[in-house]
PDB file of C-alpha atoms in Angstrom:
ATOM      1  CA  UNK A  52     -52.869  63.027  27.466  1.00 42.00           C
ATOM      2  CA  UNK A  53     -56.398  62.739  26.229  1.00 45.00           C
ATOM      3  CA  UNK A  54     -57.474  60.863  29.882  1.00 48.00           C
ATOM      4  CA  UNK A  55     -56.575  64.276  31.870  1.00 68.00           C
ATOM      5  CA  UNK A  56     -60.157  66.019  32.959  1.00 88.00           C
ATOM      6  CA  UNK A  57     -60.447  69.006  30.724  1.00 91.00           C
ATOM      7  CA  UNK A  58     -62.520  71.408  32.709  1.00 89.00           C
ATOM      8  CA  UNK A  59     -65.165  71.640  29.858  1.00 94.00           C
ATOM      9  CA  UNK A  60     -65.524  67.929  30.790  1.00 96.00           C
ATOM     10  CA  UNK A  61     -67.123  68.978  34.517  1.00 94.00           C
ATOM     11  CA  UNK A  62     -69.213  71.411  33.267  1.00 95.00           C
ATOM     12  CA  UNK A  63     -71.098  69.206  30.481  1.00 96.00           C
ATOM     13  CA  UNK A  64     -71.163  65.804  33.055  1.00 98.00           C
ATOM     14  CA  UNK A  65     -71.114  66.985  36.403  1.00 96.00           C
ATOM     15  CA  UNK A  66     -71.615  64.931  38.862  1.00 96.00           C
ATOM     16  CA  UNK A  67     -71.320  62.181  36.493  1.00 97.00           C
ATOM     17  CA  UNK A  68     -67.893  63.053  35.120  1.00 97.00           C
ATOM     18  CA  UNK A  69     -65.875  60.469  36.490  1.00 97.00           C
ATOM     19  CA  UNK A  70     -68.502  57.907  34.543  1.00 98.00           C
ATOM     20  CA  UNK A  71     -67.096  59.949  31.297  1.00 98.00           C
ATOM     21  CA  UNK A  72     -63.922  59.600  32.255  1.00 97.00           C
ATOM     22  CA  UNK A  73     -63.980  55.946  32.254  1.00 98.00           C
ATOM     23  CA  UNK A  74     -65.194  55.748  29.004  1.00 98.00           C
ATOM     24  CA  UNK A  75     -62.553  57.804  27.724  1.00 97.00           C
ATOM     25  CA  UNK A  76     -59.556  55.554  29.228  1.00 96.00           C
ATOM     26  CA  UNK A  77     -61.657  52.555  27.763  1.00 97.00           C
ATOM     27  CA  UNK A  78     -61.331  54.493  24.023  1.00 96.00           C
ATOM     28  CA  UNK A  79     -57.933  55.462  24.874  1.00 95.00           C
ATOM     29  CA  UNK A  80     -56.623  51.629  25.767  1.00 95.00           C
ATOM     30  CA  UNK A  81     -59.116  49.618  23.239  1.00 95.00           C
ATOM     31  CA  UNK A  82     -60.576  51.855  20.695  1.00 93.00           C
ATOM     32  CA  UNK A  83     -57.807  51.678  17.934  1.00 94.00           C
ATOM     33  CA  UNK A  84     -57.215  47.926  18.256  1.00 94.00           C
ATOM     34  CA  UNK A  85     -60.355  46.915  17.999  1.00 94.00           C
ATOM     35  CA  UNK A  86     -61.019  49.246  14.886  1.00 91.00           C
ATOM     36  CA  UNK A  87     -63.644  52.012  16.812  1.00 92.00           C
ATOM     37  CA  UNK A  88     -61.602  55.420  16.380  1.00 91.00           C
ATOM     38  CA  UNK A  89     -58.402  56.084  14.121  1.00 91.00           C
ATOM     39  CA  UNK A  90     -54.680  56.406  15.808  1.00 91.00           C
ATOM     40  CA  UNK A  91     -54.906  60.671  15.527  1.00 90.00           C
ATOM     41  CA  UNK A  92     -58.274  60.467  17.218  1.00 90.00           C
ATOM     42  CA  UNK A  93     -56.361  59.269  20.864  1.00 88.00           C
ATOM     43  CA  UNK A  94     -55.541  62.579  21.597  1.00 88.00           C
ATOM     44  CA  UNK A  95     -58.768  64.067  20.531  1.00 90.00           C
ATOM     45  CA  UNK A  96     -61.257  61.753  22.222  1.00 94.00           C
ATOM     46  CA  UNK A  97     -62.223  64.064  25.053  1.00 95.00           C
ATOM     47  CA  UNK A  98     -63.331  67.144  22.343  1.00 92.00           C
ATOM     48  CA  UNK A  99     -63.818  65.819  19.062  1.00 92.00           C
ATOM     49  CA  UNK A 100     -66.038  62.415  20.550  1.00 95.00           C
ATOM     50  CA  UNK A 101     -67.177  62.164  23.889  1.00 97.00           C
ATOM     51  CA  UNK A 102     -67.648  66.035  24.696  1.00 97.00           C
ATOM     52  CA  UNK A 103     -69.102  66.779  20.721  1.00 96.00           C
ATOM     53  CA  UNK A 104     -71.892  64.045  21.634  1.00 98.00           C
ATOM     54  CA  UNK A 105     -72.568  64.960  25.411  1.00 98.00           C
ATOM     55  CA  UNK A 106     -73.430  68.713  24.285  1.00 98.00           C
ATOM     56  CA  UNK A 107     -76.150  67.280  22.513  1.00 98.00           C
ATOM     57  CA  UNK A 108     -77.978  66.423  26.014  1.00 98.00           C
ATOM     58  CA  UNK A 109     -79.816  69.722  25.973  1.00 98.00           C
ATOM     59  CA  UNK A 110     -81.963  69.005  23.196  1.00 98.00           C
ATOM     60  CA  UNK A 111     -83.324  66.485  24.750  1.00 99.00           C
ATOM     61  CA  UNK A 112     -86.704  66.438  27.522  1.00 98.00           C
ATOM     62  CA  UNK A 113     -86.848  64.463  30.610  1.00 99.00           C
ATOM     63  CA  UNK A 114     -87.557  60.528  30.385  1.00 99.00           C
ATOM     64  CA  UNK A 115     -87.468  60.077  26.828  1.00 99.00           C
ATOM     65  CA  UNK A 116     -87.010  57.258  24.981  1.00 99.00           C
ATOM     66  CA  UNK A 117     -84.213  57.244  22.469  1.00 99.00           C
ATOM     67  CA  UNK A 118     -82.603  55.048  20.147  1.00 99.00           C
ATOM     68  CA  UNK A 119     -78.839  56.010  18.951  1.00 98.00           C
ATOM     69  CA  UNK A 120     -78.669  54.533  14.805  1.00 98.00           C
ATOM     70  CA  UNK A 121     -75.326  52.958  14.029  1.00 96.00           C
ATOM     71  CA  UNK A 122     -74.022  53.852  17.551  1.00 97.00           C
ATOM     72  CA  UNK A 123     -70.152  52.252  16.653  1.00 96.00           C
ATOM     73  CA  UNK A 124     -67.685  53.208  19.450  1.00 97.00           C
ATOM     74  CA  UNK A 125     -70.965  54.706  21.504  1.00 98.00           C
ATOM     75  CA  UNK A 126     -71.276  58.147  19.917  1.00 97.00           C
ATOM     76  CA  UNK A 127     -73.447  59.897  21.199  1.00 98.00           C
ATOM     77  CA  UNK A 128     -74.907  57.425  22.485  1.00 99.00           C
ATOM     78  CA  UNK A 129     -72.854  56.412  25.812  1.00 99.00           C
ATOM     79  CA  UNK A 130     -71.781  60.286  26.050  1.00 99.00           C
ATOM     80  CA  UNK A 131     -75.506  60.842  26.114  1.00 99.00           C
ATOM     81  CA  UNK A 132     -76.320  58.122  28.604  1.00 99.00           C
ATOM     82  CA  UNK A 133     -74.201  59.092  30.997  1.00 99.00           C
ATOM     83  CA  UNK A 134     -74.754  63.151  30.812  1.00 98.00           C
ATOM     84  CA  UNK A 135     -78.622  62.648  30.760  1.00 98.00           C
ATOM     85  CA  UNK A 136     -79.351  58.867  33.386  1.00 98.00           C
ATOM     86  CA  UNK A 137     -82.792  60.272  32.713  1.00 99.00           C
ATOM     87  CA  UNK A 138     -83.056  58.903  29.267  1.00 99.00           C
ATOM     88  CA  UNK A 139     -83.657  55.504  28.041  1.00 99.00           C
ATOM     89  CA  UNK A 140     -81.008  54.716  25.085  1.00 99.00           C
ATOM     90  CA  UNK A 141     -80.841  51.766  22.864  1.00 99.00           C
ATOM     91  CA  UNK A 142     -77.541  51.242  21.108  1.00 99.00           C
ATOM     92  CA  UNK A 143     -78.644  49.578  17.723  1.00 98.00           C
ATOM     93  CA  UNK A 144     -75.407  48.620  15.892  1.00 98.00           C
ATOM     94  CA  UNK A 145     -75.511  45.376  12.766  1.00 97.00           C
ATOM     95  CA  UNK A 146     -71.896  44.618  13.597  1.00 97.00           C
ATOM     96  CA  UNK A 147     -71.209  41.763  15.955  1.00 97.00           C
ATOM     97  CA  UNK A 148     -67.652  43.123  17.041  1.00 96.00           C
ATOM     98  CA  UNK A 149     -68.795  47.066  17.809  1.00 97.00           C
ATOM     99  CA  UNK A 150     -71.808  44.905  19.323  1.00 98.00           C
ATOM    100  CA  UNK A 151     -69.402  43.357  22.280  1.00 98.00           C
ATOM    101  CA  UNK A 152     -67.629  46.402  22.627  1.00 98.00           C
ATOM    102  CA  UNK A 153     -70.768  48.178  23.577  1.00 99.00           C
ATOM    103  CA  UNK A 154     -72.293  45.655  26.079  1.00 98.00           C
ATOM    104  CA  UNK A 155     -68.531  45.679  27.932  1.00 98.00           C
ATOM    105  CA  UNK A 156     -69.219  49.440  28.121  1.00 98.00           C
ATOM    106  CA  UNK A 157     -72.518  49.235  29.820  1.00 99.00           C
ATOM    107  CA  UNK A 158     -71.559  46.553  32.020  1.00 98.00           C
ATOM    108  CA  UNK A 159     -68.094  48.620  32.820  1.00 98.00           C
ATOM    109  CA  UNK A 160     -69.907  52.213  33.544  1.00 98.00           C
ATOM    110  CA  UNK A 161     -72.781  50.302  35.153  1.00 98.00           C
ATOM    111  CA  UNK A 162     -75.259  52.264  32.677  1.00 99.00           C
ATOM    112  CA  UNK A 163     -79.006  50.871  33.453  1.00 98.00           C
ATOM    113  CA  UNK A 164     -80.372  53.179  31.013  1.00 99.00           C
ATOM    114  CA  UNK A 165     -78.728  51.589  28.459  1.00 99.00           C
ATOM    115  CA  UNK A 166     -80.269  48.652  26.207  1.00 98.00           C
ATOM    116  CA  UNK A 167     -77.629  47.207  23.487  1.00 99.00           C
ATOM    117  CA  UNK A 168     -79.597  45.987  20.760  1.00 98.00           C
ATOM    118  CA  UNK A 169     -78.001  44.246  17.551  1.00 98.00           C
ATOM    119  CA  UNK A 170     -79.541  45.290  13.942  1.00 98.00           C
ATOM    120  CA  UNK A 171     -80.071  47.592  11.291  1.00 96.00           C
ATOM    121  CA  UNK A 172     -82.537  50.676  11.789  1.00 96.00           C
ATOM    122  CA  UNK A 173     -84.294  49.752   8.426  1.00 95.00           C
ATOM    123  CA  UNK A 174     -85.027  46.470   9.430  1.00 96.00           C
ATOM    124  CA  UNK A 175     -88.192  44.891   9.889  1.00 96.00           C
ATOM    125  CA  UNK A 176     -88.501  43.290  13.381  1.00 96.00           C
ATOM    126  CA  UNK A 177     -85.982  45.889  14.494  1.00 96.00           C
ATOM    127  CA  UNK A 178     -88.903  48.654  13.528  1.00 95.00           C
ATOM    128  CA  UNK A 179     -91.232  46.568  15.253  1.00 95.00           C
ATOM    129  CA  UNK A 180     -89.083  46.576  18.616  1.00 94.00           C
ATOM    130  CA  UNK A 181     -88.271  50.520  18.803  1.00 96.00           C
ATOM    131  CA  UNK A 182     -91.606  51.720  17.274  1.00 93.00           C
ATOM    132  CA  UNK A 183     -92.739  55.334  18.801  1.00 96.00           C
ATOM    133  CA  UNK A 184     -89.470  56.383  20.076  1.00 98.00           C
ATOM    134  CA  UNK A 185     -89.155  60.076  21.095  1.00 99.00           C
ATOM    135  CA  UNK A 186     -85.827  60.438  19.081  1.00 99.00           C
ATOM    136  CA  UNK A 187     -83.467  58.770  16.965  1.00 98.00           C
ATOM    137  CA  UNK A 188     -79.687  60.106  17.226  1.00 98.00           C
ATOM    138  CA  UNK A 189     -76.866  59.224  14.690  1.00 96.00           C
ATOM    139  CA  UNK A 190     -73.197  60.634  13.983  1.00 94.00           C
ATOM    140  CA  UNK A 191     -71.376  60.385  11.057  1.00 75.00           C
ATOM    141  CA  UNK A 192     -73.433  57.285   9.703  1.00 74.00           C
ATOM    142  CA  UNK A 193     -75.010  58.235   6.735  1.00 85.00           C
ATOM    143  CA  UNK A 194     -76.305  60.942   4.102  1.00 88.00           C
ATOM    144  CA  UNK A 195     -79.390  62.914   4.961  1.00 92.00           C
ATOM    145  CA  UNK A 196     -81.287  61.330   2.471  1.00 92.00           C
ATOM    146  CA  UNK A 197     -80.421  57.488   3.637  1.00 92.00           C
ATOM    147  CA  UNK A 198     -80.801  58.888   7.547  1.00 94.00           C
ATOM    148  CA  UNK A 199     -83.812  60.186   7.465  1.00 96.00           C
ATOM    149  CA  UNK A 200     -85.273  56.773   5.646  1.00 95.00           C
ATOM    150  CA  UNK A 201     -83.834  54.909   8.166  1.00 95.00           C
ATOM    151  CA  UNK A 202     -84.881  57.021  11.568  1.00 97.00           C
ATOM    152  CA  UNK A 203     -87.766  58.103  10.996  1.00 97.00           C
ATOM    153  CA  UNK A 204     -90.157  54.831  11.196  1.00 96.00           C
ATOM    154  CA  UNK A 205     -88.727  54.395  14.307  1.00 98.00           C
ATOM    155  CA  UNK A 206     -90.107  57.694  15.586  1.00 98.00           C
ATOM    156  CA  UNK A 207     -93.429  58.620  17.323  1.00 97.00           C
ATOM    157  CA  UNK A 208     -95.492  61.262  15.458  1.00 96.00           C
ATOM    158  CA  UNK A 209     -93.383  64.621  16.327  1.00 96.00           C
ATOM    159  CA  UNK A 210     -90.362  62.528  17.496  1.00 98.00           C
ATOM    160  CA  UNK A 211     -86.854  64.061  16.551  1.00 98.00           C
ATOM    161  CA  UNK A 212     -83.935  62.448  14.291  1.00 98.00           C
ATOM    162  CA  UNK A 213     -81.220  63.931  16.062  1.00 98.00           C
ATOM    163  CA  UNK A 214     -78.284  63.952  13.768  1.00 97.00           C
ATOM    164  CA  UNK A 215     -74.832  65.176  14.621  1.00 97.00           C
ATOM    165  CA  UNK A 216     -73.388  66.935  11.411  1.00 93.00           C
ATOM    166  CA  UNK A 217     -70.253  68.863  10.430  1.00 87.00           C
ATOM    167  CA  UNK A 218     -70.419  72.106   9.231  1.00 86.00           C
ATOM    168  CA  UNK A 219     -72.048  71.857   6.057  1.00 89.00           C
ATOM    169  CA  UNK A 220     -75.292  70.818   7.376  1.00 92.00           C
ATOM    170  CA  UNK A 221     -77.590  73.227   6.085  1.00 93.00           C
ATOM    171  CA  UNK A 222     -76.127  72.538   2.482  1.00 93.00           C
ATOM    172  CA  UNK A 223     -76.949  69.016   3.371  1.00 92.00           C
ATOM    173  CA  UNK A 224     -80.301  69.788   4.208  1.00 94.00           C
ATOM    174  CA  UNK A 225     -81.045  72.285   1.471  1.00 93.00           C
ATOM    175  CA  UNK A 226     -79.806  69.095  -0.916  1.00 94.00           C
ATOM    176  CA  UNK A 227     -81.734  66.802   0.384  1.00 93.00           C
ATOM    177  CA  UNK A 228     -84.713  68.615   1.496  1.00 92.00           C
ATOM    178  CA  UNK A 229     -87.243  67.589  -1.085  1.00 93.00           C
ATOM    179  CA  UNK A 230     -86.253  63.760   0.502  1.00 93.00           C
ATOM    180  CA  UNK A 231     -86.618  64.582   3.429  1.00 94.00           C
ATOM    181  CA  UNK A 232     -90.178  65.478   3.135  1.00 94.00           C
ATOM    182  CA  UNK A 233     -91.104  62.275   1.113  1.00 94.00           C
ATOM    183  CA  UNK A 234     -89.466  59.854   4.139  1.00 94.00           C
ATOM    184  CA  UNK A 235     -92.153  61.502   6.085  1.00 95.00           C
ATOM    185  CA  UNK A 236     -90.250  64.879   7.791  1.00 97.00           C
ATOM    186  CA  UNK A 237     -91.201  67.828   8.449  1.00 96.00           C
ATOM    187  CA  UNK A 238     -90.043  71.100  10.680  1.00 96.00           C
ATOM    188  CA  UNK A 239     -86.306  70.598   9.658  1.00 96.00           C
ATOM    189  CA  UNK A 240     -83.467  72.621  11.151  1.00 96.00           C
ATOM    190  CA  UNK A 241     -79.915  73.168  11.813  1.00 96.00           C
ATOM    191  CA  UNK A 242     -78.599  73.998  15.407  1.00 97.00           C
ATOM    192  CA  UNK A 243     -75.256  74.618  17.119  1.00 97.00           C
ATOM    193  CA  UNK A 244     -75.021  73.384  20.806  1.00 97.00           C
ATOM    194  CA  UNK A 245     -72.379  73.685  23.048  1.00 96.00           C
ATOM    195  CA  UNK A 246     -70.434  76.882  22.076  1.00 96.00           C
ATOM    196  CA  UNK A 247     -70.555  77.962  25.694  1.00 95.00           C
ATOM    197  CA  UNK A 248     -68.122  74.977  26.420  1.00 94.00           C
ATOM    198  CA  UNK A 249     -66.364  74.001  23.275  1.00 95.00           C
ATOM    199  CA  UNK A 250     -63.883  75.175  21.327  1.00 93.00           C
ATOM    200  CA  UNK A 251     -65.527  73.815  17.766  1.00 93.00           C
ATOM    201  CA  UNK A 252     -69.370  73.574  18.730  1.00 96.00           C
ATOM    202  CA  UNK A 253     -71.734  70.670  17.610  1.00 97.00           C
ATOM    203  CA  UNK A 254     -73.487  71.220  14.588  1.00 96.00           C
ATOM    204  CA  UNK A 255     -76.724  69.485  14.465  1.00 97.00           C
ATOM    205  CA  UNK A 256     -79.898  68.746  12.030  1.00 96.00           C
ATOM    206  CA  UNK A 257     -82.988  68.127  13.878  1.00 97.00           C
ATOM    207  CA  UNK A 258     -85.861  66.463  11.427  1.00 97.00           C
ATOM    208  CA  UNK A 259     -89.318  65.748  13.127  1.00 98.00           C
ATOM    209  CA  UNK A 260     -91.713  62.981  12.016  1.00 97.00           C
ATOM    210  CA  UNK A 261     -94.726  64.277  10.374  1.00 92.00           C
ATOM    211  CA  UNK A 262     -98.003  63.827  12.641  1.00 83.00           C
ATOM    212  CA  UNK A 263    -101.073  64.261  10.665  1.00 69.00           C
ATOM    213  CA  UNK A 264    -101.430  68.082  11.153  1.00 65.00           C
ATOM    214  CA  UNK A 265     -98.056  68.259   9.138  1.00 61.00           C
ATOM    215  CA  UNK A 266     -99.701  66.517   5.904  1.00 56.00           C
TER     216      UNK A 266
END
């Protein structure tokens, strides 16, 4: 069953694996009816979702402010919040349903680190209300090209859009380089975290905000 506690599961929570755990049986008993993860993704949710967003915790400093772009089911977002209590994470998802979903989750795992915030990252009061975050993740929401447009206003000068990619990332990012650039980026990279605990590692493309020594 995907609720069992895969051992790769106590290395990336810790302490706080049980937390993850919960989450999981809450994906497992809810997340196909209420349209958050396909019927084949059941037996996948430990690897594929909730481990393939915790990895991601490492990239991240102490106490910093981040907001997760079209967070869905809660990837990485909840993953992250509960690897890394540290952090403060906003949820920002437009759709009323995933919306519910997500403050059930923080009110289930108990997750005071967690704001759920309903909106669109390219809005304008929603700009307004995260400026100057440290970093902006997202998984499987959009192009480079839109992403970057969208997450990077909401970034301090030298904050990180942390996106979760598949494998052809740095073909993504050698496409849509030149875009990149003009939404304001600068220092972009591809990374791999995890492979120390994961069978299929987390690919990942890291674009900083330009501060004015970038220009």
């Amino acid at each position: 069953m995907a609720g069992e506690l895969p051992d790769n599961a106590k290395l990336v929570f810790g302490e706080h694996v049980e937390r993850a755990a919960e989450f999981v049986r809450l994906l497992e008993e809810h997340g196909v009816e209420r349209g958050l993860i396909g019927p084949r993704e059941v037996e996948k949710i430990w690897d594929r979702h909730v481990l393939n967003s915790a990895v991601i915790e490492e990239l991240f400093e102490p106490n910093e402010r981040v907001v997760d772009v079209g967070s869905g089911a809660g990837l990485p977002g909840v993953p992250l919040a509960i690897a890394r209590p540290d952090l403060r994470i906003t949820l920002l998802e437009p759709m009323a349903r995933r919306i519910a979903w997500l403050e059930e989750v923080k009110e289930r795992l108990q997750l005071d680190n967690v704001t759920v915030l309903r909106g669109r990252a390219e809005e304008g009061p929603i700009r307004k209300q995260l400026l100057n975050c440290d970093a902006a993740t997202a998984r499987a929401v959009a192009p480079l090209e839109k992403l970057t447009k969208w997450c990077l206003p909401l970034l301090r000068g030298g904050g990180r859009m942390v996106a979760l990619k598949g494998e052809r990332a740095q073909e993504e990012l050698e496409r849509d380089g030149a875009a990149v650039l003009k939404a304001g980026g600068a220092n972009a990279k591809v990374v791999v975290v995890g492979a120390d605990v994961l069978e299929v590692p987390t690919t990942v493309l890291i674009v900083e905000r330009q501060t004015r020594r970038d220009r």
